[in-house]
Each structure stands twice: as structure tokens, then as C-alpha cells.
XYZ file of C-alpha atoms in Angstrom:
342
model
C -72.160 165.929 -40.308
C -73.283 169.230 -38.825
C -73.100 172.423 -40.841
C -72.625 175.724 -39.106
C -74.619 178.699 -40.356
C -71.913 180.116 -42.608
C -71.252 176.712 -44.235
C -74.968 176.134 -44.813
C -75.274 179.553 -46.419
C -72.551 178.698 -48.909
C -73.989 175.248 -49.657
C -77.599 176.199 -50.370
C -78.766 179.062 -52.544
C -82.330 180.304 -52.059
C -84.355 182.660 -54.263
C -87.581 184.131 -52.929
C -90.529 185.016 -55.148
C -89.935 188.703 -54.386
C -87.201 190.592 -52.584
C -87.606 194.121 -51.239
C -84.194 194.697 -49.624
C -81.749 196.415 -51.984
C -78.519 197.106 -50.022
C -76.970 199.184 -52.797
C -79.924 201.584 -53.173
C -78.848 205.027 -51.943
C -80.952 207.394 -49.879
C -80.496 210.771 -48.180
C -79.547 209.291 -44.796
C -76.913 206.744 -45.767
C -73.881 206.410 -47.950
C -72.549 203.462 -49.874
C -70.844 201.094 -47.446
C -68.229 198.511 -48.307
C -70.936 195.853 -48.008
C -73.045 197.736 -50.511
C -70.083 197.929 -52.864
C -69.708 194.181 -52.658
C -73.395 193.853 -53.544
C -72.835 196.029 -56.596
C -69.913 193.853 -57.609
C -72.111 190.800 -57.161
C -74.682 192.381 -59.442
C -72.002 193.071 -62.040
C -70.933 189.438 -61.943
C -74.554 188.577 -62.608
C -74.553 190.595 -65.806
C -71.534 188.636 -67.015
C -73.035 185.252 -66.143
C -75.651 184.516 -68.764
C -76.641 187.799 -70.436
C -77.790 186.149 -73.640
C -80.230 183.779 -71.971
C -81.741 186.274 -69.545
C -81.437 189.475 -71.597
C -79.425 191.286 -68.921
C -77.109 193.323 -71.153
C -79.845 195.881 -71.743
C -80.268 196.338 -67.982
C -76.620 197.084 -67.117
C -77.015 200.831 -66.624
C -80.370 200.801 -64.873
C -80.968 200.910 -61.124
C -82.546 197.796 -59.692
C -85.469 199.801 -58.327
C -86.262 200.976 -61.864
C -86.679 197.459 -63.215
C -90.015 195.778 -63.807
C -91.022 192.726 -61.792
C -89.913 190.306 -64.486
C -86.609 192.117 -65.030
C -85.868 192.058 -61.309
C -86.603 188.361 -61.174
C -84.230 187.664 -64.041
C -81.455 189.593 -62.275
C -82.041 187.803 -58.973
C -82.088 184.391 -60.601
C -78.913 185.093 -62.573
C -77.138 186.310 -59.426
C -78.171 183.146 -57.632
C -76.942 180.926 -60.458
C -73.543 182.649 -60.330
C -73.059 181.408 -56.772
C -72.649 177.864 -58.123
C -73.955 176.153 -54.997
C -74.520 172.375 -54.988
C -78.151 172.845 -53.907
C -80.748 175.300 -55.202
C -84.103 176.203 -53.619
C -86.113 178.383 -55.986
C -89.395 179.911 -54.850
C -91.372 180.964 -57.937
C -88.214 181.809 -59.924
C -90.236 182.657 -63.042
C -92.695 185.023 -61.332
C -93.540 188.077 -63.467
C -91.505 186.783 -66.429
C -92.968 186.495 -69.900
C -93.148 183.050 -71.451
C -89.851 183.350 -73.341
C -87.817 184.132 -70.247
C -89.750 181.562 -68.205
C -88.660 178.901 -70.656
C -85.058 180.147 -70.763
C -84.818 180.297 -66.973
C -86.188 176.819 -66.359
C -84.184 175.362 -69.233
C -81.043 176.695 -67.534
C -82.114 175.358 -64.139
C -83.004 171.961 -65.621
C -79.586 171.728 -67.266
C -77.953 172.252 -63.870
C -80.095 169.463 -62.425
C -78.920 167.136 -65.183
C -75.335 168.025 -64.238
C -75.966 166.693 -60.752
C -77.100 169.706 -58.731
C -79.954 169.303 -56.274
C -82.732 171.597 -57.549
C -86.059 172.162 -55.782
C -88.472 174.615 -57.422
C -91.821 175.886 -56.131
C -94.135 176.527 -59.088
C -97.772 177.468 -59.520
C -97.680 176.788 -63.259
C -98.379 173.064 -63.426
C -97.549 172.758 -67.107
C -94.073 174.210 -66.611
C -93.554 171.445 -64.069
C -94.689 168.926 -66.686
C -92.038 170.120 -69.133
C -89.041 170.629 -66.853
C -89.461 168.593 -63.657
C -88.838 164.907 -63.090
C -90.713 164.532 -59.807
C -93.460 166.588 -58.225
C -94.789 167.148 -54.701
C -98.310 168.563 -54.377
C -98.699 170.574 -51.167
C -101.883 171.940 -49.633
C -102.589 173.445 -46.228
C -99.165 172.548 -44.910
C -99.457 168.871 -45.819
C -98.123 166.648 -48.569
C -101.060 165.556 -50.732
C -99.197 163.624 -53.424
C -95.625 162.952 -54.489
C -94.057 161.081 -57.357
C -93.423 161.352 -61.095
C -94.956 164.569 -62.419
C -97.438 162.852 -64.714
C -98.724 160.581 -61.944
C -99.397 163.556 -59.685
C -101.092 165.620 -62.393
C -103.197 162.695 -63.601
C -104.649 162.079 -60.152
C -107.875 163.611 -58.911
C -106.003 165.488 -56.199
C -105.640 168.601 -58.367
C -109.388 169.202 -58.443
C -109.551 169.085 -54.650
C -106.459 171.183 -53.976
C -107.188 173.953 -56.480
C -110.962 173.960 -56.091
C -111.686 173.596 -59.802
C -112.009 170.830 -62.340
C -109.128 170.171 -64.716
C -109.079 168.862 -68.248
C -106.109 166.635 -69.006
C -104.742 166.673 -72.542
C -101.826 164.712 -73.967
C -99.764 166.827 -76.337
C -99.462 164.761 -79.534
C -95.888 165.707 -80.484
C -94.139 165.074 -77.156
C -96.711 162.816 -75.522
C -96.606 164.948 -72.368
C -99.695 165.327 -70.223
C -100.928 168.903 -69.803
C -103.654 170.111 -67.473
C -106.062 172.962 -68.155
C -108.433 174.435 -65.582
C -111.959 174.638 -66.907
C -111.959 178.406 -67.082
C -115.193 178.439 -69.052
C -116.910 175.891 -66.837
C -120.627 176.672 -66.837
C -122.040 177.885 -63.538
C -125.090 175.630 -63.652
C -125.261 172.053 -64.818
C -128.281 170.773 -66.681
C -131.363 170.319 -64.497
C -132.167 167.130 -66.389
C -129.034 165.504 -67.798
C -129.739 163.738 -71.087
C -128.114 160.795 -72.809
C -126.681 162.233 -76.012
C -124.997 160.431 -78.893
C -122.851 162.660 -81.100
C -121.931 161.898 -84.708
C -118.979 164.039 -85.721
C -115.838 164.057 -87.789
C -112.990 166.317 -88.774
C -112.827 167.887 -85.316
C -116.344 169.293 -85.650
C -117.663 167.531 -82.553
C -114.887 168.431 -80.090
C -116.413 171.757 -78.886
C -119.803 170.066 -78.631
C -118.419 167.188 -76.564
C -116.761 169.659 -74.196
C -119.933 171.679 -73.639
C -122.186 168.652 -73.191
C -119.737 167.041 -70.770
C -119.439 170.190 -68.671
C -123.224 170.408 -68.485
C -123.322 166.925 -67.017
C -124.962 165.090 -69.926
C -124.131 161.434 -70.559
C -122.362 161.606 -73.906
C -121.274 158.979 -76.423
C -119.513 159.413 -79.768
C -119.304 157.456 -82.972
C -118.084 156.677 -85.362
C -114.893 158.723 -84.997
C -111.479 158.236 -86.534
C -108.337 157.546 -84.545
C -106.184 160.663 -84.538
C -109.175 162.935 -85.109
C -109.485 165.661 -82.476
C -113.069 164.472 -81.888
C -111.702 161.149 -80.664
C -108.985 162.910 -78.659
C -111.651 165.035 -76.956
C -113.662 161.916 -76.137
C -110.595 160.354 -74.519
C -109.923 163.564 -72.593
C -113.409 163.658 -71.098
C -113.763 159.903 -70.628
C -116.561 159.679 -73.211
C -117.406 156.241 -74.605
C -116.700 156.168 -78.330
C -116.587 153.838 -81.295
C -113.553 154.525 -83.453
C -112.084 153.308 -86.703
C -108.555 153.491 -88.133
C -107.802 156.778 -89.858
C -109.312 157.061 -93.354
C -110.820 153.559 -93.174
C -114.228 153.008 -94.750
C -116.953 152.875 -92.099
C -118.863 149.655 -92.539
C -119.947 146.349 -91.077
C -119.250 145.649 -87.421
C -117.927 149.157 -86.783
C -121.279 150.684 -87.730
C -123.175 148.073 -85.730
C -121.145 148.869 -82.625
C -121.916 152.550 -83.073
C -125.606 151.742 -83.499
C -125.638 149.678 -80.311
C -123.785 152.422 -78.425
C -126.417 154.954 -79.492
C -129.367 152.762 -78.506
C -129.630 154.243 -75.013
C -129.401 157.849 -76.210
C -132.327 160.210 -75.749
C -130.983 162.570 -78.396
C -128.677 162.231 -81.399
C -126.678 165.244 -82.595
C -125.019 165.335 -86.013
C -122.253 167.930 -85.974
C -121.131 169.772 -89.073
C -118.478 167.616 -90.669
C -116.758 167.164 -94.016
C -117.998 164.018 -95.768
C -116.303 161.676 -98.173
C -117.077 158.162 -99.322
C -115.371 156.658 -96.258
C -117.416 158.388 -93.529
C -120.693 158.785 -95.430
C -122.211 155.824 -93.497
C -122.285 158.090 -90.416
C -125.243 159.848 -92.035
C -126.890 156.478 -92.644
C -126.459 155.805 -88.930
C -128.219 159.062 -88.095
C -131.077 158.171 -90.461
C -131.410 154.724 -88.897
C -131.603 156.210 -85.398
C -134.180 158.732 -86.582
C -136.300 155.896 -87.995
C -136.104 154.281 -84.544
C -137.923 157.340 -83.229
C -135.000 159.140 -81.646
C -134.795 162.921 -81.648
C -132.079 163.922 -84.102
C -130.536 167.388 -84.329
C -128.379 168.465 -87.257
C -126.092 171.325 -86.266
C -126.123 172.715 -89.805
C -126.594 171.566 -93.340
C -123.650 169.959 -95.078
C -121.994 172.869 -96.832
C -121.294 172.343 -100.460
C -117.563 172.831 -99.988
C -117.544 170.104 -97.320
C -119.379 167.581 -99.506
C -116.792 165.430 -101.278
C -119.325 162.813 -102.384
C -120.714 164.448 -105.542
C -123.744 165.620 -103.604
C -124.564 162.331 -101.852
C -123.941 163.778 -98.371
C -126.128 166.804 -99.085
C -128.941 164.519 -100.251
C -128.682 162.346 -97.146
C -128.840 165.361 -94.817
C -131.861 166.678 -96.728
C -133.550 163.290 -96.342
C -132.700 163.275 -92.648
C -134.340 166.664 -92.154
C -137.360 165.576 -94.201
C -137.835 162.596 -91.894
C -138.223 164.839 -88.856
C -134.696 165.725 -87.790
C -134.250 169.316 -86.630
C -131.661 171.710 -87.981
C -130.265 173.832 -85.176
C -127.483 176.404 -84.621
C -124.694 175.298 -82.318
C -125.570 177.935 -79.717
C -129.110 176.607 -79.274
C -128.248 172.993 -78.498
C -128.358 173.530 -74.733
C -131.881 174.957 -74.876
C -133.016 172.184 -77.199
C -131.801 169.495 -74.802
C -133.523 171.206 -71.886
C -136.830 171.144 -73.760
C -136.609 167.463 -74.660
C -139.161 165.426 -72.735
């Protein structure tokens, strides 16, 4: 079947990222034509289409040229939706919108896709694609780099190449969706001499440390961590080898031996500030054992009294660890300490 131009125009609706032609805008050299009047009518239909979702009621009496970028985009998208075409091509439909209207716009578009419309959207926000799209095509330099289910495309290493930056991939615990975050705070220089570092954490205290060490290029291990703890989630995110135990389980026996074996190759052991109870107290015994093996051990800070839920046992163990030659160090000085390690 061959579509002539007028039929194709009615079948496919297209929204550009920005539009600078406003046929109903008056000037000193022209008057309002019948075509312009029809455009005004079209705009009025837009206001009646979905005013609640796009917040268009408040814009009814304002000229289009007086609207902000996000307001213009909401008007243009609403006008396009009113055309009720079977196919929709949207080029950055959420450009300039705040997050609330971005969500409302794509929720509306996604609902139309579920009703059977063909919807193709060009987006630069990868995480919006994760939430609303079913399939994704990654384009770069005029070529198709990857195509398939959104999660498969985002999980691949192609993003790093296409966007010229490294991405951290995080699975949102409530929905299970995969989100990607560019490493905005990626350090400009990696460590001149990458070290093998074993981190003993807990209660989410090690997650920032794992991120910094990984970005610096150090070979990092973790343990023992609890399943569901953000320390363990961070280790999974960065591909860090870790020994874990079920949540709230007592750390003992084979679990501690596996952590000890994992830490054997480490040049440095770092004990992050963590709350301690009877269940995870053996992590401090692990640090003491590694110190007695001659390993350099850094304690990020002393166990604060309010984080010691062992009637003082954790505080005593940290004091003994420091007395045996471990070094207490502020978080911000860890990088320098690793650089000075022979």
C-alpha cells in the first residue's frame, strides 16, 4: 500500500524537540489569516484535551511566545495527542519540563502505547526509558549500536562507549528496575599504584568507601556483609567480590573463614565505621586476626558509644586493634594513606 503525502500526514504525528514557527503570532506586516485562525482553534482544542495532566488551564490566556520552554512543550505535546493518530513519533517530548510533568507526559504516552498505538520516542534521559519503554534502540553516529529490551541495552557496556563516560548500574529495590547513573564525581586521576584493599563494613558504612576505592582503580574485596545491606548492594553494583551472610545472622564458622581467605591477598584492610551488635562483632575479630598476620589495618573512626550495642565489647575490641598497631584515620585521608603504603 502506498500512502500519498496527505494520507501520511494524517497517519503519523510528529513532535520536534523545539518548534519556532507560530502561525498565529501577529506582527506589524501581516494579519490573521484563516489558516492562522484554524491554528488558534487547534490550540483551543489542546486546552480541552488533558488540562489536568499537563496543567494547561493556567495557560489559556497567554500567548504562546510568552510561555517558558517547558510550558511550550506541554502545549505542543497536548496538541499532538489531540490528533489521535495511530502512530506517534516524539522527539524529546519532555524537553524543558520539570520532573512532575515529564512523568505525567510519558505516563500518558505509555498508556496510548498499551492501547495499541505505535509510539516511538527519542529520549536522552536513560532512566525515563527504563520506567516507560518496553524496547530500546541505542543510536550513535548514525548507526544502530544496540537494540532490544531496555534493561539488556542499558546493562551492556555500549553506554560507556557511546556517551564517553562510565556508568554505575543500580537496581531499584522496590520495583527491581535497573537504573544507570553517570559517574559525575569520577576522579580525574586513578591511583598510580593500585592496592588490594579488603573492607570490613556494615550498616551501609562501607558503601561510599567502596565507590571511591573502585573509582580509583584499587582491587577491592568486602566481608563480611549482610544481604540487603547497602554495603553488599554497592559491592554488587561495582562487581566487588564479597562474603555475605543472611540478614541479622550471627557471623561465625565457615562464613568468617571465607572472609579471612578472601582478605589474604589484601595489602591493606580498612574497617569502616559501623554499628556493632552481638551478631556482627566477629568482624572486629577478623580485623584483629588480619592485623596479627602483619597486614596494615586502618580504622576509619572509633566505634562511637551510641553505635556500640554490645555493652562496650565493640569499643574494647577497637581499642585493642589500635593498640596492636592499627591506624585510626579520617575518611578523607584514606586515599593518601593508600598512596603511601609500600
